[in-house]
CSV table of C-alpha atoms in Angstrom, one decimal:
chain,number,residue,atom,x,y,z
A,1,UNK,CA,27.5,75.2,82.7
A,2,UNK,CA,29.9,77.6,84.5
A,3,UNK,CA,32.7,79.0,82.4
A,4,UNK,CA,36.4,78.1,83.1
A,5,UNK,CA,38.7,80.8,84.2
A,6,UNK,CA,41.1,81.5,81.3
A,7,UNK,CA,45.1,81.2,82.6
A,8,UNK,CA,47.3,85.0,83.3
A,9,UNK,CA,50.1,82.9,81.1
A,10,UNK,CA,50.5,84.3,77.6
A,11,UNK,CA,50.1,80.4,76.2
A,12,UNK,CA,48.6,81.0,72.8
A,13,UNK,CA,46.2,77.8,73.4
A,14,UNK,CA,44.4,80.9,75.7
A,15,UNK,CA,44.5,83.2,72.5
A,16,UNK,CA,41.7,85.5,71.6
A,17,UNK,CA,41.8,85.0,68.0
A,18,UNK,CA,39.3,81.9,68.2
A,19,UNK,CA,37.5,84.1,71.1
A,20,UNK,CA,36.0,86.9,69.3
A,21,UNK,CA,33.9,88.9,72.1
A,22,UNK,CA,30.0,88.7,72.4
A,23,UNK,CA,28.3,92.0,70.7
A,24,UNK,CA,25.6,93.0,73.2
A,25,UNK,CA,22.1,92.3,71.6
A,26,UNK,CA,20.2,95.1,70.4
A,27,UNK,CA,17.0,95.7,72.1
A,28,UNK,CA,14.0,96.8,70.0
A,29,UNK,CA,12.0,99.4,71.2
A,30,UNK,CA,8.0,99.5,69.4
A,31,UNK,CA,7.9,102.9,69.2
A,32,UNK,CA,7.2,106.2,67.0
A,33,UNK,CA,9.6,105.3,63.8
A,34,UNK,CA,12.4,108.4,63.7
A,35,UNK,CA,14.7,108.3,60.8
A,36,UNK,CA,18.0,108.9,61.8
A,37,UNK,CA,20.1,111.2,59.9
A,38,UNK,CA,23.2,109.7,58.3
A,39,UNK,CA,26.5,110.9,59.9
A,40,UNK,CA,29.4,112.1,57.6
A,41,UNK,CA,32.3,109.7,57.5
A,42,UNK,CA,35.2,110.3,59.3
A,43,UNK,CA,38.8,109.1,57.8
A,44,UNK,CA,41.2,107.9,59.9
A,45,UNK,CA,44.8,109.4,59.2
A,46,UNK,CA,47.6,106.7,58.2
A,47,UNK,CA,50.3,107.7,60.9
A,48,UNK,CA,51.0,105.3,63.7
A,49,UNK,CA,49.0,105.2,66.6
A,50,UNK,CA,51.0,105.1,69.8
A,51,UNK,CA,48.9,103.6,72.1
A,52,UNK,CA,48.1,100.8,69.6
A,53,UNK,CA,50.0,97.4,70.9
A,54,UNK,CA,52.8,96.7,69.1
A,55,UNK,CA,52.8,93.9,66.8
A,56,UNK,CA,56.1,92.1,68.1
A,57,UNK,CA,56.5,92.8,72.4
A,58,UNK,CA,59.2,91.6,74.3
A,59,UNK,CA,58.5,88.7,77.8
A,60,UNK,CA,61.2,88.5,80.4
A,61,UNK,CA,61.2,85.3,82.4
A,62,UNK,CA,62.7,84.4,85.3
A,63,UNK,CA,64.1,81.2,85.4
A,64,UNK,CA,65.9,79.0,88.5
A,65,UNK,CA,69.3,77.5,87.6
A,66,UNK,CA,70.0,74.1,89.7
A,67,UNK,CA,73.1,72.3,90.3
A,68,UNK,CA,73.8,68.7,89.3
A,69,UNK,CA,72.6,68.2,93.4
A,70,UNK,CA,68.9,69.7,92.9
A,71,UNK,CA,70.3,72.7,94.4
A,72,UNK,CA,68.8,76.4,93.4
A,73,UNK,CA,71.9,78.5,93.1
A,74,UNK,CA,70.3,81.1,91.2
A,75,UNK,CA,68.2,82.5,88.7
A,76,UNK,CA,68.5,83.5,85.5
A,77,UNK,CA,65.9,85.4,82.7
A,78,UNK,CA,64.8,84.9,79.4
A,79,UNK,CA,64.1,87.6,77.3
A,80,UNK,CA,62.8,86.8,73.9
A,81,UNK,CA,60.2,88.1,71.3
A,82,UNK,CA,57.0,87.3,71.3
A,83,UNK,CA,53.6,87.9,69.6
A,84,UNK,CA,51.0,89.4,70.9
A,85,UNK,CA,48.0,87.0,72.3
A,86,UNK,CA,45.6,87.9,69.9
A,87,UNK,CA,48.0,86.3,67.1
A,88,UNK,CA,50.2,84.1,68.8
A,89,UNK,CA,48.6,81.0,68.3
A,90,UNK,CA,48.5,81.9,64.9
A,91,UNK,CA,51.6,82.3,64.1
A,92,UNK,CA,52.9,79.3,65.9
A,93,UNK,CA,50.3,77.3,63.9
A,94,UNK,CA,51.6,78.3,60.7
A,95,UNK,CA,55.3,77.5,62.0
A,96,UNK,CA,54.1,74.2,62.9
A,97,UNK,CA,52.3,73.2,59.4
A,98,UNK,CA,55.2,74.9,57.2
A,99,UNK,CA,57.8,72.1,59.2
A,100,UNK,CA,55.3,69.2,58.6
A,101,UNK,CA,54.6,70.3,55.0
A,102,UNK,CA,58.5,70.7,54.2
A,103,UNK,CA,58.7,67.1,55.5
A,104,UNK,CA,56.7,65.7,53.2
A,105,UNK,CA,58.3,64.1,50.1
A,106,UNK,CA,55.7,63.7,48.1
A,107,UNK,CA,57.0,60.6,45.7
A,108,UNK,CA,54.0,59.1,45.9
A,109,UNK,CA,52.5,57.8,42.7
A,110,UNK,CA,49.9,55.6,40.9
A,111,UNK,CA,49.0,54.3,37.5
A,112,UNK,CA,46.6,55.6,35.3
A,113,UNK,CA,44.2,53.5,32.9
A,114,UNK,CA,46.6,54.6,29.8
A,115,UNK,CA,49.7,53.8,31.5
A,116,UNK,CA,49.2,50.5,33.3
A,117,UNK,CA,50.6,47.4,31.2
A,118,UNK,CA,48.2,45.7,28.6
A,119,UNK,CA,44.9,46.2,28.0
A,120,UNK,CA,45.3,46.5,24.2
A,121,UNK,CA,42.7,44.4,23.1
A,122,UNK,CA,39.3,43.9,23.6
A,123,UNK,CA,38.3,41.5,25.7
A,124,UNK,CA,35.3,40.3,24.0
A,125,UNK,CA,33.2,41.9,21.3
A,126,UNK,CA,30.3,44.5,21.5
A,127,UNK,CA,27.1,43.1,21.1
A,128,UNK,CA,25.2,39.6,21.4
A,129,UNK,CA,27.1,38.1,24.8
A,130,UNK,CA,24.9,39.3,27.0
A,131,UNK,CA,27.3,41.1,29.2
A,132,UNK,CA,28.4,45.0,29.7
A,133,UNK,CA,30.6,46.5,26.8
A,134,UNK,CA,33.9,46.2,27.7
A,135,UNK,CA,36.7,47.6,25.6
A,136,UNK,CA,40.0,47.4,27.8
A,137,UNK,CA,40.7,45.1,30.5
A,138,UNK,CA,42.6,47.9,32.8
A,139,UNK,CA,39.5,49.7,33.3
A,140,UNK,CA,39.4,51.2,36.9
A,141,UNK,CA,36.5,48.9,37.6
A,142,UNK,CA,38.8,45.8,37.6
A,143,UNK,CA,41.1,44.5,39.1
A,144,UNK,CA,44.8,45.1,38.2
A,145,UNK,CA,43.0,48.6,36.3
A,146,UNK,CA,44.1,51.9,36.6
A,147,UNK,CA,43.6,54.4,39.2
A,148,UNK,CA,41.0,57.2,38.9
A,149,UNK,CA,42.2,60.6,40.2
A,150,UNK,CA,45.0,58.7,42.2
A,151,UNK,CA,47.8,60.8,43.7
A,152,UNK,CA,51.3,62.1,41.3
A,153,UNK,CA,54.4,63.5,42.6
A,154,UNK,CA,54.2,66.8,43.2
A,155,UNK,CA,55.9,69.1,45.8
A,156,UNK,CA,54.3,70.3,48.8
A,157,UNK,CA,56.5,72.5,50.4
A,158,UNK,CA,55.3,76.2,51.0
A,159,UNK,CA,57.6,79.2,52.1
A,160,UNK,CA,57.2,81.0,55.5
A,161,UNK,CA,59.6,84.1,56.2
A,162,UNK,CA,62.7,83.9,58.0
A,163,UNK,CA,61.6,86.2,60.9
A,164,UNK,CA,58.2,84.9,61.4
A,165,UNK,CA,59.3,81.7,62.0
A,166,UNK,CA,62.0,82.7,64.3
A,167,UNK,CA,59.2,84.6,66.1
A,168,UNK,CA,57.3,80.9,66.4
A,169,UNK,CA,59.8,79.4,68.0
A,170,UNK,CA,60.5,82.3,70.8
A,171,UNK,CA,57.0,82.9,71.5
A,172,UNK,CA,56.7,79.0,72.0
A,173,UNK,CA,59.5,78.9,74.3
A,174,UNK,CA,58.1,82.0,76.1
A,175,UNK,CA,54.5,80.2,76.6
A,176,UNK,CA,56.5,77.2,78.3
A,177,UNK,CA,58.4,79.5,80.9
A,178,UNK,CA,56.3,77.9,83.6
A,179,UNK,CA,57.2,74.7,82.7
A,180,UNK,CA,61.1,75.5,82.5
A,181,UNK,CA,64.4,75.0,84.1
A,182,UNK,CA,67.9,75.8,83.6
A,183,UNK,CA,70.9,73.9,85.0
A,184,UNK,CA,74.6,74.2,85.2
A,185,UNK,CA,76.5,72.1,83.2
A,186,UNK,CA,76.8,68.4,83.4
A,187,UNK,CA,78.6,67.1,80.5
A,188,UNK,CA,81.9,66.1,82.4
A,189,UNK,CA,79.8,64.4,85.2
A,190,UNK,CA,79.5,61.6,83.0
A,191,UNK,CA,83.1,60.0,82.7
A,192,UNK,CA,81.5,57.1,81.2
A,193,UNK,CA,78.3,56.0,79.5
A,194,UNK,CA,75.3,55.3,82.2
A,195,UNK,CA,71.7,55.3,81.5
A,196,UNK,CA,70.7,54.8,85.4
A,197,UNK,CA,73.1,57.7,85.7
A,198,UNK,CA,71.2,60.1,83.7
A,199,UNK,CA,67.8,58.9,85.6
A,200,UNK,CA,68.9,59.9,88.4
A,201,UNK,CA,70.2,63.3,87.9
A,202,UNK,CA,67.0,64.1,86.1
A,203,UNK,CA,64.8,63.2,89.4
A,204,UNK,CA,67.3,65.1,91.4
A,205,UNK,CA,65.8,68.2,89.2
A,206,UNK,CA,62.2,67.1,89.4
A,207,UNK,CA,61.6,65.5,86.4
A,208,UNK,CA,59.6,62.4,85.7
A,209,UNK,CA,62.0,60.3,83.1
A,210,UNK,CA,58.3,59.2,81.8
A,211,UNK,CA,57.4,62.8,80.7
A,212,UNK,CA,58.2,64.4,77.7
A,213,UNK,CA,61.6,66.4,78.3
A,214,UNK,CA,63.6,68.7,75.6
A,215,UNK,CA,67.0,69.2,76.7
A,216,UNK,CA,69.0,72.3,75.1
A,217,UNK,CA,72.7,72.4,75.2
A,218,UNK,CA,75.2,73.9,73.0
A,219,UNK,CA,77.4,71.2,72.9
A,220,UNK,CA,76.5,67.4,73.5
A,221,UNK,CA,79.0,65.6,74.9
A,222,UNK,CA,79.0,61.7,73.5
A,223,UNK,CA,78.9,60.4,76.8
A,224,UNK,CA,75.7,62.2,77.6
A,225,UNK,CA,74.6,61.1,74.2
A,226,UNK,CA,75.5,57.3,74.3
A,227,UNK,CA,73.4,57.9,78.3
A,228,UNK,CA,70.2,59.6,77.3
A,229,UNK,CA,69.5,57.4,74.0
A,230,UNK,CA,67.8,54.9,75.4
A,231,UNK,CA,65.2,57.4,77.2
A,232,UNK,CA,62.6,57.7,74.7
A,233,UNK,CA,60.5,60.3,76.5
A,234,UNK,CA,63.8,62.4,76.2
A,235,UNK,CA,65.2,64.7,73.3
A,236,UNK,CA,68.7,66.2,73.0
A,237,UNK,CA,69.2,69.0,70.9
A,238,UNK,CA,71.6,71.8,69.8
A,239,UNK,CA,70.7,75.3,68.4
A,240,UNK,CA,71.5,73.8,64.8
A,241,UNK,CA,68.5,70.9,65.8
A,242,UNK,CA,66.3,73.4,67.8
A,243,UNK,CA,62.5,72.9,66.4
A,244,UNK,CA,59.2,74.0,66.8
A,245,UNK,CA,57.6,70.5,67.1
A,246,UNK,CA,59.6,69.2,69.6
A,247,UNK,CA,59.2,72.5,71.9
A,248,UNK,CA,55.4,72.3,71.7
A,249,UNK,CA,55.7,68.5,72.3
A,250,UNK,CA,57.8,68.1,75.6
A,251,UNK,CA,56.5,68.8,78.9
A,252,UNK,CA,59.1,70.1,80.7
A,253,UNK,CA,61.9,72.1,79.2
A,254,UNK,CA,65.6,71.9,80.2
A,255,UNK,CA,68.2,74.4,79.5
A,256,UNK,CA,72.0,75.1,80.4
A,257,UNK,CA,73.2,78.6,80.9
A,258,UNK,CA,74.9,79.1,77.3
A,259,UNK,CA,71.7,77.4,75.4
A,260,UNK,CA,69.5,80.4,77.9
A,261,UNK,CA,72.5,82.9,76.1
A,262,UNK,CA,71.7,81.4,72.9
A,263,UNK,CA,68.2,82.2,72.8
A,264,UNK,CA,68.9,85.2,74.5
A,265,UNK,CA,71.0,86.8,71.7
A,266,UNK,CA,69.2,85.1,69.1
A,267,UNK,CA,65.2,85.0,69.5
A,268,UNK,CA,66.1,87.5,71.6
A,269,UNK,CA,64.8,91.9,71.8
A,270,UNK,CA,67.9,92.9,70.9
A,271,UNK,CA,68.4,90.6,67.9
A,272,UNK,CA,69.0,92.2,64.4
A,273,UNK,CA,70.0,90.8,61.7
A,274,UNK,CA,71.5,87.5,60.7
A,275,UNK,CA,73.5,85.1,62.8
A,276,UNK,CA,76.6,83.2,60.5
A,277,UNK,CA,75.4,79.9,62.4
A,278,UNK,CA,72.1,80.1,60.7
A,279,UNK,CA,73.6,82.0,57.5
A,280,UNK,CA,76.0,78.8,57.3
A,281,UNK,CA,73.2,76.0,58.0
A,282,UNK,CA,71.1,77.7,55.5
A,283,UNK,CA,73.7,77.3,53.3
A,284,UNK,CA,74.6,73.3,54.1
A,285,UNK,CA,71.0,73.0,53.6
A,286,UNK,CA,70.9,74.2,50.1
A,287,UNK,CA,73.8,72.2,49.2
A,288,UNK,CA,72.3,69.2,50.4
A,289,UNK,CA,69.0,69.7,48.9
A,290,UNK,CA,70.8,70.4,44.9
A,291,UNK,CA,72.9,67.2,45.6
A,292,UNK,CA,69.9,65.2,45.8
A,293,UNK,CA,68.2,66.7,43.4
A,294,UNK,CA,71.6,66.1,40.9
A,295,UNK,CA,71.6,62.4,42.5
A,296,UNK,CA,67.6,62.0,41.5
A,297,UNK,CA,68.8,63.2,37.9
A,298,UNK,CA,71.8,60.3,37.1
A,299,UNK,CA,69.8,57.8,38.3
A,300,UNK,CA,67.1,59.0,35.9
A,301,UNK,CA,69.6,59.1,33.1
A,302,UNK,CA,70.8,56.0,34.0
């Protein structure tokens, strides 16, 4: 079976972490045994290798911008961090299952044989009926019993650090360069609400409105909003909604010239540091995670 030809994008599906090259097999030679005289061992200093490859590299794209017409009126790059192959699929793996593990609420519960409702008494003596001891009637074995090893609350949230997940996101947007475009903005095109509208400025730009698209803006306009709703291929999102779930899940991947300046400065090679967006949306997020947690208490109390 012939082997396929692996892609020149840096797509960490193509990654060569699950690829580990072929050692060459050892031919043995029947000949005259000579013992081979053991080598001394050589240590390997600790300073930094420069022609090692760097653990974080920078890709520059270039991206076409079109007009609201179809029209190419320019280009524009995208210059963001990304991993090298050999780990990027890695990394944007464990992005992917730290969001769907922080998702889960984990509320759910179940009985046990001690804490299900009756089942005090007997149900019928020992000996001399001619049927199985029984001593409780919530037994796991019938019905209305408790539940053997059944699952408790519990949290299942695990950590990831700030820059590695930062570095998911940009390599995943660099993998889908191919499939990108950036456009000028539309917002005030819409003066009022239109679905068919919105169709067919998205054809204009060569998009299928059955494919998966991810549009980033900075700011949404609600008329765009109340006209892309009811496309349900379609996602609108801001930098504060920007995910790693819905990058890997669209097909084609729409941007407007501030949200390509936004990822630009931010997931950017020039980026250090903190931003105060995400500094501040950290912090909403914390507040809103103790409030629950205080609401979950009164109504415990209560």
């Amino acid at each position: 079976m012939a082997n396929s030809a692996t892609s020149p994008s840096i797509s960490f599906f193509s990654s060569s972490i699950f690829h580990p090259p072929s050692q060459p097999t050892s031919k043995i030679l029947f000949s005259t045994f000579k013992p081979i005289s053991p080598k001394p061992l050589k240590l390997k200093p600790l300073s930094h290798n420069p022609t090692q490859t760097p653990l974080i590299r920078s890709e520059l794209a270039s991206l076409p911008i079109l007009s609201v017409d179809g029209e190419k009126v320019g280009e524009t790059t995208l210059n963001l961090r990304t991993a090298p192959p050999d780990t990027a699929r890695a990394v944007v793996h464990r992005g992917i299952i730290t969001d769907f593990q922080n998702k889960r609420r984990g509320t759910a519960s179940t009985l046990t044989r001690a804490e299900v409702r009756g089942g005090g008494k007997k149900p019928y003596v020992q000996k001399k009926t001619g049927r199985a001891r029984r001593g409780s009637q919530r037994t796991p074995l019938r019905p209305g019993g408790g539940v053997v090893f059944g699952p408790k609350p519990r949290d299942w949230s695990i950590k990831i650090n700030r820059k590695e997940k930062r570095l998911a996101i940009s390599t995943a947007i660099s993998s889908a360069a191919e499939n990108t475009i950036v456009v000028e903005e539309f917002g005030e095109k819409f003066e009022r609400p239109k679905t068919k509208d919105f169709v067919e400025l998205i054809r204009k730009w060569g998009i299928d409105p059955k494919e998966k698209t991810m549009f980033l803006l900075t700011e949404i306009p609600d008329n765009v909003v109340l006209s892309s709703r009811n496309i349900g291929t379609l996602k609108m999102l801001t930098p504060r909604t920007l995910n790693l779930f819905d990058i890997l899940n669209a097909d084609k991947l729409v941007f407007t010239r501030g949200a390509v300046e936004y990822l630009n400065a931010i997931y950017g090679a020039d980026f250090e540091g903190e931003s105060e967006e995400e500094g501040e949306f950290e912090e909403e997020e914390e507040d809103g995670i103790a409030g629950t947690l205080a609401d979950e208490n009164v109504e415990a109390t209560e």
